PDB file of C-alpha atoms in Angstrom:
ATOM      1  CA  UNK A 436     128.269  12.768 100.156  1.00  0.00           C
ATOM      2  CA  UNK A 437     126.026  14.065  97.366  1.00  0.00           C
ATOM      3  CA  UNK A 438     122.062  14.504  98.040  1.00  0.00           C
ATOM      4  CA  UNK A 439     121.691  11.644  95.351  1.00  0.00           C
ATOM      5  CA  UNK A 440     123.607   9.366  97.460  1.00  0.00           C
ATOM      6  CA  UNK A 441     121.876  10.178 100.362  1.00  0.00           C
ATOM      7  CA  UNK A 442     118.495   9.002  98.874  1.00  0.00           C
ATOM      8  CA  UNK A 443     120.292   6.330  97.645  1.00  0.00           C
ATOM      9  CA  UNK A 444     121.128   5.114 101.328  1.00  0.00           C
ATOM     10  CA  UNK A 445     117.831   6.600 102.591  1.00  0.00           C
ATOM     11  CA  UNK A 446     115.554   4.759 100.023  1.00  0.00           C
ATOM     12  CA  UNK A 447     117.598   1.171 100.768  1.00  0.00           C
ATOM     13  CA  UNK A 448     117.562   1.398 104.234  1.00  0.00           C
ATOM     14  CA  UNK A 449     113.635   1.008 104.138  1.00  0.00           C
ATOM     15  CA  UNK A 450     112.888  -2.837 104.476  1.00  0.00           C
ATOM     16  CA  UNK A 451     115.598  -2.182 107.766  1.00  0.00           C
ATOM     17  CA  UNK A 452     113.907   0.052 109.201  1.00  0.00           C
ATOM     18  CA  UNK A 453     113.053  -0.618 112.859  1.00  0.00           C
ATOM     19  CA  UNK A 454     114.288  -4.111 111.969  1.00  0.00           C
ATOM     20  CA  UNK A 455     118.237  -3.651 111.641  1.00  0.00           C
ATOM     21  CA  UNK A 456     121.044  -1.207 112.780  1.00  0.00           C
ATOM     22  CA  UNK A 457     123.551  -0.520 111.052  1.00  0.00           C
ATOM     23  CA  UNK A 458     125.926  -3.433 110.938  1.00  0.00           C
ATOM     24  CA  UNK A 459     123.062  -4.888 109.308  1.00  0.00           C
ATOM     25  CA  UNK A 460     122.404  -2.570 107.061  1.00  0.00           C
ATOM     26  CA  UNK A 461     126.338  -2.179 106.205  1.00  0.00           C
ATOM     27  CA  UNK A 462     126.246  -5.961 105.158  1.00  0.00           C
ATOM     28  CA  UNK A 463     122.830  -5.774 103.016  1.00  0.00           C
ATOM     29  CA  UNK A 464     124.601  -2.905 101.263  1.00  0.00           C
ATOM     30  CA  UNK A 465     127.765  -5.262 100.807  1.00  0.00           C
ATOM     31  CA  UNK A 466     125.770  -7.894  99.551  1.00  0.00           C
ATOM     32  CA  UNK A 467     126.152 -10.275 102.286  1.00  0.00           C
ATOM     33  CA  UNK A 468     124.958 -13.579 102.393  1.00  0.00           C
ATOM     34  CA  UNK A 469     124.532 -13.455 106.344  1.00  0.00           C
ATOM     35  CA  UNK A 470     121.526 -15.450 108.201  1.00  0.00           C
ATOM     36  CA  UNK A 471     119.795 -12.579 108.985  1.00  0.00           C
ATOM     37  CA  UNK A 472     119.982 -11.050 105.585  1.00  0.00           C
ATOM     38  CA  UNK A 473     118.194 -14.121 104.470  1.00  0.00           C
ATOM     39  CA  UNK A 474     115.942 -14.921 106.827  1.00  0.00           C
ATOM     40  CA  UNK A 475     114.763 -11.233 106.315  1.00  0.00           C
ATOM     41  CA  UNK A 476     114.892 -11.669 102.595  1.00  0.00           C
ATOM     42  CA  UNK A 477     116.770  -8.862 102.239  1.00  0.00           C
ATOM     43  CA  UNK A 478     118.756 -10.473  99.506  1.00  0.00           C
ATOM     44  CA  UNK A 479     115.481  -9.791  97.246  1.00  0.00           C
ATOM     45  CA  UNK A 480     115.719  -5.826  97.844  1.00  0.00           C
ATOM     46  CA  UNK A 481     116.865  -3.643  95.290  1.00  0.00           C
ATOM     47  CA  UNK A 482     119.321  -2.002  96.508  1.00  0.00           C
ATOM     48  CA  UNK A 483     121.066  -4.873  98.094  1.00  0.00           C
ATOM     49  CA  UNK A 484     124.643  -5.620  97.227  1.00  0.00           C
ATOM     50  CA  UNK A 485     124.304  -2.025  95.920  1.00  0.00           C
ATOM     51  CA  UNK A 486     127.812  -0.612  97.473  1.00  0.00           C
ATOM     52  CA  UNK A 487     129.539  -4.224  97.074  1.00  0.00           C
ATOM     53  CA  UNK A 488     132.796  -2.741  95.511  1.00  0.00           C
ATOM     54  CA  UNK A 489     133.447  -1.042  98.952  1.00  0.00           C
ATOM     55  CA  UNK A 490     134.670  -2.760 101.920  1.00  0.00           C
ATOM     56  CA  UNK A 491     132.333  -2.789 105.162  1.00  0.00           C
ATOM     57  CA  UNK A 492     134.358  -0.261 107.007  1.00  0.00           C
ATOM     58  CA  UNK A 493     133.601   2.154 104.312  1.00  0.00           C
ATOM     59  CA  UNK A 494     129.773   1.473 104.081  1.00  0.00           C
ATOM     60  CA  UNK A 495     129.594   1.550 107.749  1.00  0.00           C
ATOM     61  CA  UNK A 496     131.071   5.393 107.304  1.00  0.00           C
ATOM     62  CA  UNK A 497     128.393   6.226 104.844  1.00  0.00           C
ATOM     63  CA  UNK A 498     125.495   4.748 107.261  1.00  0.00           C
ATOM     64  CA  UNK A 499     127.411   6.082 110.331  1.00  0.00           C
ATOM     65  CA  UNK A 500     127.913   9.788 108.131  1.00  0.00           C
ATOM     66  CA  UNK A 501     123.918   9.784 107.952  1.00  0.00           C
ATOM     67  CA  UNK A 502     123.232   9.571 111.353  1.00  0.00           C
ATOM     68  CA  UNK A 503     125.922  12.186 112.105  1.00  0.00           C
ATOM     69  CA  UNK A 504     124.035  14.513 109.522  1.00  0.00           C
ATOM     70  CA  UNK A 505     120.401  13.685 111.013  1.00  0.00           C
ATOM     71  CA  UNK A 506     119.072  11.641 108.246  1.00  0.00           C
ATOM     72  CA  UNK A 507     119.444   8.391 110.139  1.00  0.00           C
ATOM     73  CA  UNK A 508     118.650   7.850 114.073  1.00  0.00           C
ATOM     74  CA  UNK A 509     119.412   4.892 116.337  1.00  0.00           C
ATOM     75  CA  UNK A 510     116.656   4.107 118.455  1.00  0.00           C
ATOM     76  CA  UNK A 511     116.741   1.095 120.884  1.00  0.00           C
ATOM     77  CA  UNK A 512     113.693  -1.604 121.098  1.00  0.00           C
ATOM     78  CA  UNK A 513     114.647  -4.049 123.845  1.00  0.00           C
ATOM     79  CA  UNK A 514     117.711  -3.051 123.926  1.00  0.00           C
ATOM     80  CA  UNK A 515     118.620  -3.745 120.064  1.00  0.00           C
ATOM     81  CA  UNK A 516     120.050  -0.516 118.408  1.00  0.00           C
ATOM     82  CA  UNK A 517     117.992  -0.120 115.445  1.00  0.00           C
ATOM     83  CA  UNK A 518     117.867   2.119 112.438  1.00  0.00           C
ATOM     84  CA  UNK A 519     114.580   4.646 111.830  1.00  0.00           C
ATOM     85  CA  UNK A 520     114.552   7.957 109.930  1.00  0.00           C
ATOM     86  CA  UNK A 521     114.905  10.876 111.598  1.00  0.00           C
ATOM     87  CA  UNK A 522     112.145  13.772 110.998  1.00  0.00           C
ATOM     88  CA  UNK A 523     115.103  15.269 108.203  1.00  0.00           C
ATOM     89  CA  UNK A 524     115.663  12.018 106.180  1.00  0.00           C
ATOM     90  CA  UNK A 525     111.601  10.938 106.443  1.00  0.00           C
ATOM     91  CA  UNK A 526     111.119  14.378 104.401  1.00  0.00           C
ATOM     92  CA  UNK A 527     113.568  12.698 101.904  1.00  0.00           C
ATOM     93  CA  UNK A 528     112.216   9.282 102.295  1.00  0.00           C
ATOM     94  CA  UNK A 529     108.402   9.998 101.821  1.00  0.00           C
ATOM     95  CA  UNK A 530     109.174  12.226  98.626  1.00  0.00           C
ATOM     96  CA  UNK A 531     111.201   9.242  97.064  1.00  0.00           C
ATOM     97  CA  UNK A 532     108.562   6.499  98.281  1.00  0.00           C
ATOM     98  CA  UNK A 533     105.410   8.273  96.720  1.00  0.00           C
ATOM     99  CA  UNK A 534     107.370   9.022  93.412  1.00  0.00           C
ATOM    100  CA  UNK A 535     108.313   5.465  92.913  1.00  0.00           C
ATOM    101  CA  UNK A 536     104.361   4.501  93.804  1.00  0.00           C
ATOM    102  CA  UNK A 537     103.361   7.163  90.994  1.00  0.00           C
ATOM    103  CA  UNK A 538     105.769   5.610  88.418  1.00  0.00           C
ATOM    104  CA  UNK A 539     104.441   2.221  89.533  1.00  0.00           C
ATOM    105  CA  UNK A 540     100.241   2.744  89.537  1.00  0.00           C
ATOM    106  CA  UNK A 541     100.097   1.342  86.204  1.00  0.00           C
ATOM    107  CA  UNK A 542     102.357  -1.752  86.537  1.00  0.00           C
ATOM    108  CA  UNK A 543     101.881  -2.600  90.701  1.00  0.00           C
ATOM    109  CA  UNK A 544      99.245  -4.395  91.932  1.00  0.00           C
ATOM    110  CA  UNK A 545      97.010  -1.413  93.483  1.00  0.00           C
ATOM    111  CA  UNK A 546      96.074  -3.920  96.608  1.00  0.00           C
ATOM    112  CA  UNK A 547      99.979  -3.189  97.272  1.00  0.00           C
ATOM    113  CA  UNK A 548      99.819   0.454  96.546  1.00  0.00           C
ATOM    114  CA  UNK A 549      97.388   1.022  99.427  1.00  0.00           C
ATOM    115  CA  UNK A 550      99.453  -1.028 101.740  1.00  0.00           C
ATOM    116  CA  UNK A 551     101.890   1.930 101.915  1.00  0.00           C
ATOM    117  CA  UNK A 552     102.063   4.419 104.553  1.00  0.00           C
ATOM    118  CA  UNK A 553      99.508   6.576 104.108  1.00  0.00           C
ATOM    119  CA  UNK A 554     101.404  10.203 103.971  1.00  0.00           C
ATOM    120  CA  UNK A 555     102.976   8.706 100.761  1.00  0.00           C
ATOM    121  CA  UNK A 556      99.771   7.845  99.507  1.00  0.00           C
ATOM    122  CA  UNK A 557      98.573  11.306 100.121  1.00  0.00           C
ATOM    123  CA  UNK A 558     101.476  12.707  98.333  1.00  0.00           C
ATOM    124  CA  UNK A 559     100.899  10.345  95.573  1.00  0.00           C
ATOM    125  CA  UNK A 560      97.413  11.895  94.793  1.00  0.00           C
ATOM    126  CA  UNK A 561      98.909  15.459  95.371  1.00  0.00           C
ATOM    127  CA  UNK A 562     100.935  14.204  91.980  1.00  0.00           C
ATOM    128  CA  UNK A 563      97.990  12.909  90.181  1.00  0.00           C
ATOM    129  CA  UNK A 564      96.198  15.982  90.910  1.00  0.00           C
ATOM    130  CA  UNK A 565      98.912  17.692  89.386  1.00  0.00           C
ATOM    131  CA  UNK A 566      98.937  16.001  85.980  1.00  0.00           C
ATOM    132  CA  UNK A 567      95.233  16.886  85.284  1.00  0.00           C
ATOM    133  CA  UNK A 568      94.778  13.052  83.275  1.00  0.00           C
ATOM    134  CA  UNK A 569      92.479  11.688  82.834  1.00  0.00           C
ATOM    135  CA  UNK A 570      94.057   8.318  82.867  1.00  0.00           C
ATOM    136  CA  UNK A 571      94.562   7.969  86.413  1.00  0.00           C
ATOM    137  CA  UNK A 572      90.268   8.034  86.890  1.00  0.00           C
ATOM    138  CA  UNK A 573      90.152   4.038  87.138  1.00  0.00           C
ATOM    139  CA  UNK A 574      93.232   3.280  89.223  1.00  0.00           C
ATOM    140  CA  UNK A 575      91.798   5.740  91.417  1.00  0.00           C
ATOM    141  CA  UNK A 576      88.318   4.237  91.750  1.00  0.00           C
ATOM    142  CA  UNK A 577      90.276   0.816  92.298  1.00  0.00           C
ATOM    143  CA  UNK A 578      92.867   2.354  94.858  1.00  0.00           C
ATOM    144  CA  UNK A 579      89.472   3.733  96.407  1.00  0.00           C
ATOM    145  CA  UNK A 580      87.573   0.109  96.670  1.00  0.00           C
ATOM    146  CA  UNK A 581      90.707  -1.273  98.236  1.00  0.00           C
ATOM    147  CA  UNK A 582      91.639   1.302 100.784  1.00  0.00           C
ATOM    148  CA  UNK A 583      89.922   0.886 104.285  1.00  0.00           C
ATOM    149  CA  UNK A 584      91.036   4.315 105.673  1.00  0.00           C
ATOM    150  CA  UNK A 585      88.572   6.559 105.822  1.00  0.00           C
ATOM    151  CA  UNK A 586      90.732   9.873 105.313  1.00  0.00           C
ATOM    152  CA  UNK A 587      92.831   8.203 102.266  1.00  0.00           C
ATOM    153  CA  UNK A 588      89.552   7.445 100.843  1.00  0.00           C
ATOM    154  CA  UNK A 589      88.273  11.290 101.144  1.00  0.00           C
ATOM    155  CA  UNK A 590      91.211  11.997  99.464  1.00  0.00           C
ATOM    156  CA  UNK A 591      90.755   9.536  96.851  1.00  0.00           C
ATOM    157  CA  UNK A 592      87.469  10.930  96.102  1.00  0.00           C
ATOM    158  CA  UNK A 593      88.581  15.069  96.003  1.00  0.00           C
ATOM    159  CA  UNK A 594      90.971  13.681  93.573  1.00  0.00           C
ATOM    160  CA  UNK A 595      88.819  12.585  91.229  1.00  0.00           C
ATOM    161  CA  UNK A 596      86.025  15.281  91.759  1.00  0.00           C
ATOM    162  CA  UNK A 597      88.995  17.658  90.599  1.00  0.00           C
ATOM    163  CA  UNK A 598      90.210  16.071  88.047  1.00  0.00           C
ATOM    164  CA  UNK A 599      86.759  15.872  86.672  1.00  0.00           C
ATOM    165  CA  UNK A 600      86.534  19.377  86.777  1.00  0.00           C
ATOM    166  CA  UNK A 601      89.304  20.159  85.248  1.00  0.00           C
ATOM    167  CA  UNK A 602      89.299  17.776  82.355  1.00  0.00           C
TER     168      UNK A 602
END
């Protein structure tokens, strides 16, 4: 399996997170209509139905191929097997999450935005910083007014004092 596919797999195993294990997450990749799928509203997901030209045997591989290679763990909550990230695939996973919320500032509702974790949010100012624009001076005072953590908003703030600077 290609690095591509793995954040591929990585990226559409986050709504499951803590919430599924892997049978689950084989059938969301299938595109399965399944209770639980629905109930989860996992059939709204992006990625679901994603790998529904392969049989469930051979998604379960893929999933069960990640957690072989430490990018997926199995951790039990009351005795329910359940899918997280290990420390390897959250390196991928974090990278891929604060991209997408880069490409999205100017189209996603900011309230949303700061509803993500907050390392991605961090990493997502580390690429504003980087593009020395201007443009990104009012989402940042909105992301700033919406954003009750104290160290996300210090970082908000350092952003724009440097990109003030450097305009």
């Amino acid at each position: 399996m290609d690095i591509e596919e793995i954040k591929i797999i990585l990226r559409a195993c986050d709504p499951l997170i803590a919430k599924g294990g892997r049978s689950l997450f084989s059938k969301f990749l299938k595109g399965s209509k399944e209770k639980k799928i629905l109930e989860l509203n996992l059939d709204k997901e992006k990625y679901y139905g994603y790998y529904n030209n392969l049989t469930i045997h051979e998604i379960l591989n893929k999933v069960d191929e990640l957690i072989a290679n430490d990018y997926l763990k199995i951790e039990y909550f009351n005795k329910l097997p359940l899918l997280i990230y290990s420390d390897k695939g959250w390196e991928i996973e974090k990278e891929i999450y604060a991209e997408e919320m880069f490409n999205n500032l100017f189209t996603e509702d900011i309230e949303k935005i700061m509803n993500y974790n907050p390392i991605c949010i961090l990493i997502m100012l580390d690429k504003i910083l980087k593009t020395k624009d201007l443009k990104y001076l009012d989402k940042l005072e909105e992301m700033k007014a919406t954003n009750p953590i104290k160290k996300i908003r210090k970082a908000i703030n350092t952003t724009i004092a440097s990109l003030k600077i450097n305009k």
